[in-house]
Amino acid sequence: MGSNNTNTNLLTQGFVNAIYNNEAKSYSKPVVQLVRIKKIPNKPVKMLISDGVETTVAMMVNNFSEMQDEPQESAVLRIESFVINSVQDSNLLVILSMTILQAQAEKIGNPTPHFRSAGQDRNGNNEAFANQKMKNTNSMNSGQFGGSNMGNLNDTNNGQRSVGGVMKNNGNTNNMRPGNGNQNQFMQRNQSTNFNNSNQPLRGVSSGANVGVPIFPIKSLSPYQNKWTIRARVLQKSEMRSWKNARGEGKLFSLTFKDETGEIRATAFNDAATQFFDLLQENQVTLSINDLVLSDNSSSVDNEYEMSLDASTTITLCTDGTNASVPGVEYNRVLLGELGNYEKDTVIDIIAVVKSFGDSQTLISKAQKEYVRRDLVLVDESNYSVRFTLFGKQAEQYNGNEQNQVIAVKGVKVNDFGGRSLTMDFNGSIQSNPDLTIAHKLRGWFDSEVNEHTNFQTYSGDIGSGGGKTVESKVISQITDENLGSKDKPDYFQVHGTISFVKMENISYTACQSDGCNKKVTEDHSGWRCEKCDKSWPEPDYRYTLNVSVMDHTGNCWVSIFNELGCQLVGKTANEMVQLKDHNEAEYQAILSKLIFQSFTMKLRAKQENWQDEVKVKLTMAGVSPINYEAENKRLLSLISRY
């Protein structure tokens, strides 16, 4: 056998012993050596670690997913963050994050497995501890820790083993309990754990944060714990919902908890739903004491698990000044102009201005149930306008008294109705005029740059030829190279182009004044007559049919622009331009000339047409906006990264 490295000062001696004496929190970033490691798919990693004096079993909950390199046996590690979980009459080290200091090293010291004196509990009290210790040791030998045989981790000192974990059977989680010993006794609660001051959980409201209660980071929660406490903020809260099926009926609501390490979704059912619905409010900081009821997560919350609130749950409102340390709502904002990049049913966050809103409406669903909805029109600096629909109490309680308020919404579902639209997700939350830097900037943009004449782009059902799918960027040469517009259905795409020429003549046509008609009218003895409506008008309604030449670095093409987009580009209606041409030809041409050498992002429609027995591809402008150089740079960088 090779000689051992006697320089045990490299490691944090005494840390293992401190784990079992409830003194581990006094150690900041302890350094240990990895003696053994055992990995099982979809299970936390089990490790045997050494502080140079003693060894003990530890668990890594994230399976090294956040580490660049996985540690190997004999590596020297610095534990960056950890929690100590109480398991029956012992403690278990759960490592949240760590750093590899040495990839390989000789064995440091001559460590032996940690084992307390017989007759002592983890607090050093003399009691019948040895018998329970042996029961737990037998459990570990029988391979019941996490469903794996840990016998090969501790390989010295008369077969003594560190204590494993316990998990209650709660339907969606595995039933994990020792294979030997009195199971009823084993499943009793550990009365010495300082979670409550009585044996029965207290439900309801209390002030303070229960001094002495060990707090578990949300990131560390796993089915290998049988009791835990979190201090977290209520990020989102749903409405109360009723359910009914063949097995019975009941009610539920869900919410999202957040702390410094992550988020987790929770659902309260039946009696617990009644108990906690009024107590738990959004943005409130709570101390939740719970039995372990974790299941696989089926929501959009970024956590492997979700939890249930049941009859054993205790909720305490935090009023001890710890609220400030718990982070508030964070938004991963998506601009309205970027919705085309997201698939249907994707859940996102938005911050936008309410340009207008309608009254709440009571409707009847296909299941013959009444529901309430309200539509809002949102805009932001991407120059897009999108419909946003609220349902239920949020639709009823929406306060639109303040005109054009900024709203921040977490949990918005993307729909493809009408191209792109938004609805509030079941677990979503909404804040009006939030105190956020981006919200203040958005308010400044709206107040300074938006007026009643501002035209916003919208997502129409045919843009992208797929009900709102992403419009692909092209260069002008690709129109010919790829024969765009030559198929039965039109092709839609966007170009970043510059207007190089504007035809000054025939920029409009004479249209019918009937709402929704827009057919061309001809002048006769009775005025301007529309054959479709069978009506005559004293004056026509002039509508744009602009023709411009657009160029980029690959070529140029002719594009037709119709009325709405013509008004947006010219800044005047076609009626105003006709009057101006009759009275001031020079100003008329000056206004149109301002378009020359202006660059835009243009959404184009290419469709093959027959004109005087000649087949040509006609390009029509379907949308226009200033070039978003930041978004375009990101797109180009994304293209470059593929090569």
CSV table of C-alpha atoms in Angstrom, one decimal, residues 222-390:
chain,number,residue,atom,x,y,z
A,222,SER,CA,-35.9,16.5,-2.7
A,223,PRO,CA,-37.7,13.2,-1.9
A,224,TYR,CA,-34.8,12.3,0.4
A,225,GLN,CA,-36.2,14.6,3.2
A,226,ASN,CA,-39.1,13.7,5.4
A,227,LYS,CA,-39.7,17.1,6.9
A,228,TRP,CA,-38.5,20.6,6.0
A,229,THR,CA,-39.1,24.3,6.3
A,230,ILE,CA,-38.8,27.0,3.7
A,231,ARG,CA,-38.9,30.8,3.9
A,232,ALA,CA,-40.2,32.1,0.6
A,233,ARG,CA,-42.2,34.7,-1.1
A,234,VAL,CA,-45.5,34.0,-2.8
A,235,LEU,CA,-44.7,34.8,-6.4
A,236,GLN,CA,-48.0,33.8,-8.0
A,237,LYS,CA,-51.4,32.7,-6.8
A,238,SER,CA,-54.2,31.2,-8.9
A,239,GLU,CA,-57.9,31.4,-8.4
A,240,MET,CA,-59.8,28.8,-6.4
A,241,ARG,CA,-61.0,26.1,-8.8
A,242,SER,CA,-63.5,23.2,-8.4
A,243,TRP,CA,-63.0,19.8,-9.8
A,244,LYS,CA,-65.2,16.8,-10.2
A,245,ASN,CA,-64.6,13.3,-11.6
A,246,ALA,CA,-65.6,9.7,-11.1
A,247,ARG,CA,-63.6,9.5,-7.9
A,248,GLY,CA,-65.3,12.5,-6.3
A,249,GLU,CA,-65.1,16.3,-6.2
A,250,GLY,CA,-63.2,19.0,-4.5
A,251,LYS,CA,-61.4,22.3,-4.9
A,252,LEU,CA,-57.9,23.5,-5.3
A,253,PHE,CA,-55.6,26.5,-5.9
A,254,SER,CA,-52.0,26.7,-6.8
A,255,LEU,CA,-49.2,29.1,-6.1
A,256,THR,CA,-45.5,29.6,-6.7
A,257,PHE,CA,-42.9,30.0,-3.9
A,258,LYS,CA,-39.6,31.7,-4.5
A,259,ASP,CA,-36.5,32.2,-2.4
A,260,GLU,CA,-32.8,33.1,-3.1
A,261,THR,CA,-32.1,29.7,-4.7
A,262,GLY,CA,-35.1,29.0,-7.0
A,263,GLU,CA,-38.9,28.5,-7.3
A,264,ILE,CA,-41.3,25.7,-6.7
A,265,ARG,CA,-45.0,25.2,-7.5
A,266,ALA,CA,-47.4,24.2,-4.7
A,267,THR,CA,-51.0,23.1,-4.8
A,268,ALA,CA,-53.5,23.1,-1.9
A,269,PHE,CA,-56.5,20.7,-2.1
A,270,ASN,CA,-59.9,20.7,-0.4
A,271,ASP,CA,-59.6,21.6,3.4
A,272,ALA,CA,-56.1,22.9,2.9
A,273,ALA,CA,-57.3,25.1,0.0
A,274,THR,CA,-60.1,26.5,2.2
A,275,GLN,CA,-57.6,27.1,5.1
A,276,PHE,CA,-54.9,28.8,3.1
A,277,PHE,CA,-56.6,30.6,0.2
A,278,ASP,CA,-57.2,33.9,2.1
A,279,LEU,CA,-54.1,33.6,4.1
A,280,LEU,CA,-51.6,33.4,1.2
A,281,GLN,CA,-51.4,36.6,-0.8
A,282,GLU,CA,-49.0,37.5,-3.7
A,283,ASN,CA,-45.7,39.1,-2.7
A,284,GLN,CA,-46.1,38.0,0.9
A,285,VAL,CA,-43.2,36.3,2.7
A,286,THR,CA,-44.1,33.1,4.5
A,287,LEU,CA,-42.5,30.4,6.6
A,288,SER,CA,-43.9,27.1,5.4
A,289,ILE,CA,-43.4,24.0,7.6
A,290,ASN,CA,-44.3,20.9,5.8
A,291,ASP,CA,-44.3,17.1,5.7
A,292,LEU,CA,-42.7,15.7,2.5
A,293,VAL,CA,-45.3,15.6,-0.3
A,294,LEU,CA,-43.2,16.1,-3.5
A,295,SER,CA,-44.1,14.8,-6.9
A,296,ASP,CA,-42.8,15.3,-10.4
A,297,ASN,CA,-43.3,18.8,-11.7
A,298,SER,CA,-45.8,19.2,-14.6
A,299,SER,CA,-45.9,23.0,-14.6
A,300,SER,CA,-43.8,25.6,-16.3
A,301,VAL,CA,-42.0,26.5,-13.0
A,302,ASP,CA,-38.3,25.7,-13.2
A,303,ASN,CA,-38.0,22.9,-10.6
A,304,GLU,CA,-37.9,19.1,-10.9
A,305,TYR,CA,-40.5,18.8,-8.2
A,306,GLU,CA,-43.8,20.4,-7.1
A,307,MET,CA,-45.3,20.2,-3.6
A,308,SER,CA,-48.7,19.9,-2.0
A,309,LEU,CA,-50.2,21.7,1.0
A,310,ASP,CA,-52.2,19.4,3.2
A,311,ALA,CA,-53.5,18.9,6.7
A,312,SER,CA,-50.0,18.7,8.2
A,313,THR,CA,-48.8,22.0,6.7
A,314,THR,CA,-48.1,25.0,8.9
A,315,ILE,CA,-48.0,28.5,7.4
A,316,THR,CA,-46.4,31.4,9.3
A,317,LEU,CA,-46.3,35.0,8.1
A,318,CYS,CA,-42.8,36.5,8.4
A,319,THR,CA,-42.8,39.7,10.3
A,320,ASP,CA,-39.3,39.6,11.8
A,321,GLY,CA,-37.5,41.7,9.3
A,322,THR,CA,-36.3,38.8,7.1
A,323,ASN,CA,-38.6,39.8,4.2
A,324,ALA,CA,-36.0,42.0,2.5
A,325,SER,CA,-33.7,39.1,2.1
A,326,VAL,CA,-36.2,37.1,0.1
A,327,PRO,CA,-36.2,38.2,-3.6
A,328,GLY,CA,-39.3,39.5,-5.3
A,329,VAL,CA,-40.7,38.9,-8.7
A,330,GLU,CA,-38.2,38.7,-11.5
A,331,TYR,CA,-39.3,39.0,-15.1
A,332,ASN,CA,-37.8,37.3,-18.2
A,333,ARG,CA,-39.3,39.9,-20.4
A,334,VAL,CA,-40.2,39.2,-24.0
A,335,LEU,CA,-41.0,42.1,-26.4
A,336,LEU,CA,-44.3,42.0,-28.2
A,337,GLY,CA,-42.4,42.2,-31.5
A,338,GLU,CA,-40.6,38.9,-30.6
A,339,LEU,CA,-43.8,36.8,-30.2
A,340,GLY,CA,-43.4,35.3,-33.6
A,341,ASN,CA,-40.3,33.5,-32.3
A,342,TYR,CA,-42.4,31.6,-29.7
A,343,GLU,CA,-44.5,28.5,-30.2
A,344,LYS,CA,-48.2,28.3,-29.3
A,345,ASP,CA,-48.8,27.7,-25.5
A,346,THR,CA,-45.3,28.9,-24.5
A,347,VAL,CA,-45.5,30.7,-21.2
A,348,ILE,CA,-43.6,34.0,-21.1
A,349,ASP,CA,-43.3,37.3,-19.1
A,350,ILE,CA,-44.2,40.7,-20.6
A,351,ILE,CA,-44.0,44.4,-19.6
A,352,ALA,CA,-46.1,46.6,-21.8
A,353,VAL,CA,-48.5,49.6,-21.9
A,354,VAL,CA,-52.2,49.2,-22.0
A,355,LYS,CA,-53.2,51.2,-25.0
A,356,SER,CA,-56.9,50.4,-24.6
A,357,PHE,CA,-59.2,47.9,-23.0
A,358,GLY,CA,-62.8,46.7,-23.3
A,359,ASP,CA,-65.6,46.0,-20.8
A,360,SER,CA,-65.8,42.7,-19.1
A,361,GLN,CA,-68.1,40.2,-20.8
A,362,THR,CA,-70.0,37.2,-19.3
A,363,LEU,CA,-70.0,34.4,-21.8
A,364,ILE,CA,-71.1,30.7,-21.9
A,365,SER,CA,-68.6,28.0,-22.6
A,366,LYS,CA,-69.1,24.8,-24.6
A,367,ALA,CA,-69.6,23.1,-21.3
A,368,GLN,CA,-72.5,25.5,-20.6
A,369,LYS,CA,-70.6,27.3,-17.8
A,370,GLU,CA,-70.5,31.0,-17.4
A,371,TYR,CA,-67.1,32.7,-17.5
A,372,VAL,CA,-65.9,36.3,-17.6
A,373,ARG,CA,-63.3,37.7,-20.0
A,374,ARG,CA,-61.9,41.1,-20.8
A,375,ASP,CA,-59.6,42.1,-23.8
A,376,LEU,CA,-56.8,44.6,-23.4
A,377,VAL,CA,-54.6,46.0,-26.2
A,378,LEU,CA,-50.9,46.2,-25.3
A,379,VAL,CA,-48.1,48.0,-27.0
A,380,ASP,CA,-44.4,48.4,-26.3
A,381,GLU,CA,-41.3,50.0,-27.9
A,382,SER,CA,-41.0,47.2,-30.5
A,383,ASN,CA,-43.8,49.1,-32.2
A,384,TYR,CA,-46.2,46.1,-32.0
A,385,SER,CA,-49.8,46.0,-30.8
A,386,VAL,CA,-51.2,42.7,-29.3
A,387,ARG,CA,-54.5,41.6,-27.8
A,388,PHE,CA,-54.2,40.3,-24.2
A,389,THR,CA,-57.2,38.5,-22.6
A,390,LEU,CA,-58.0,38.2,-18.9
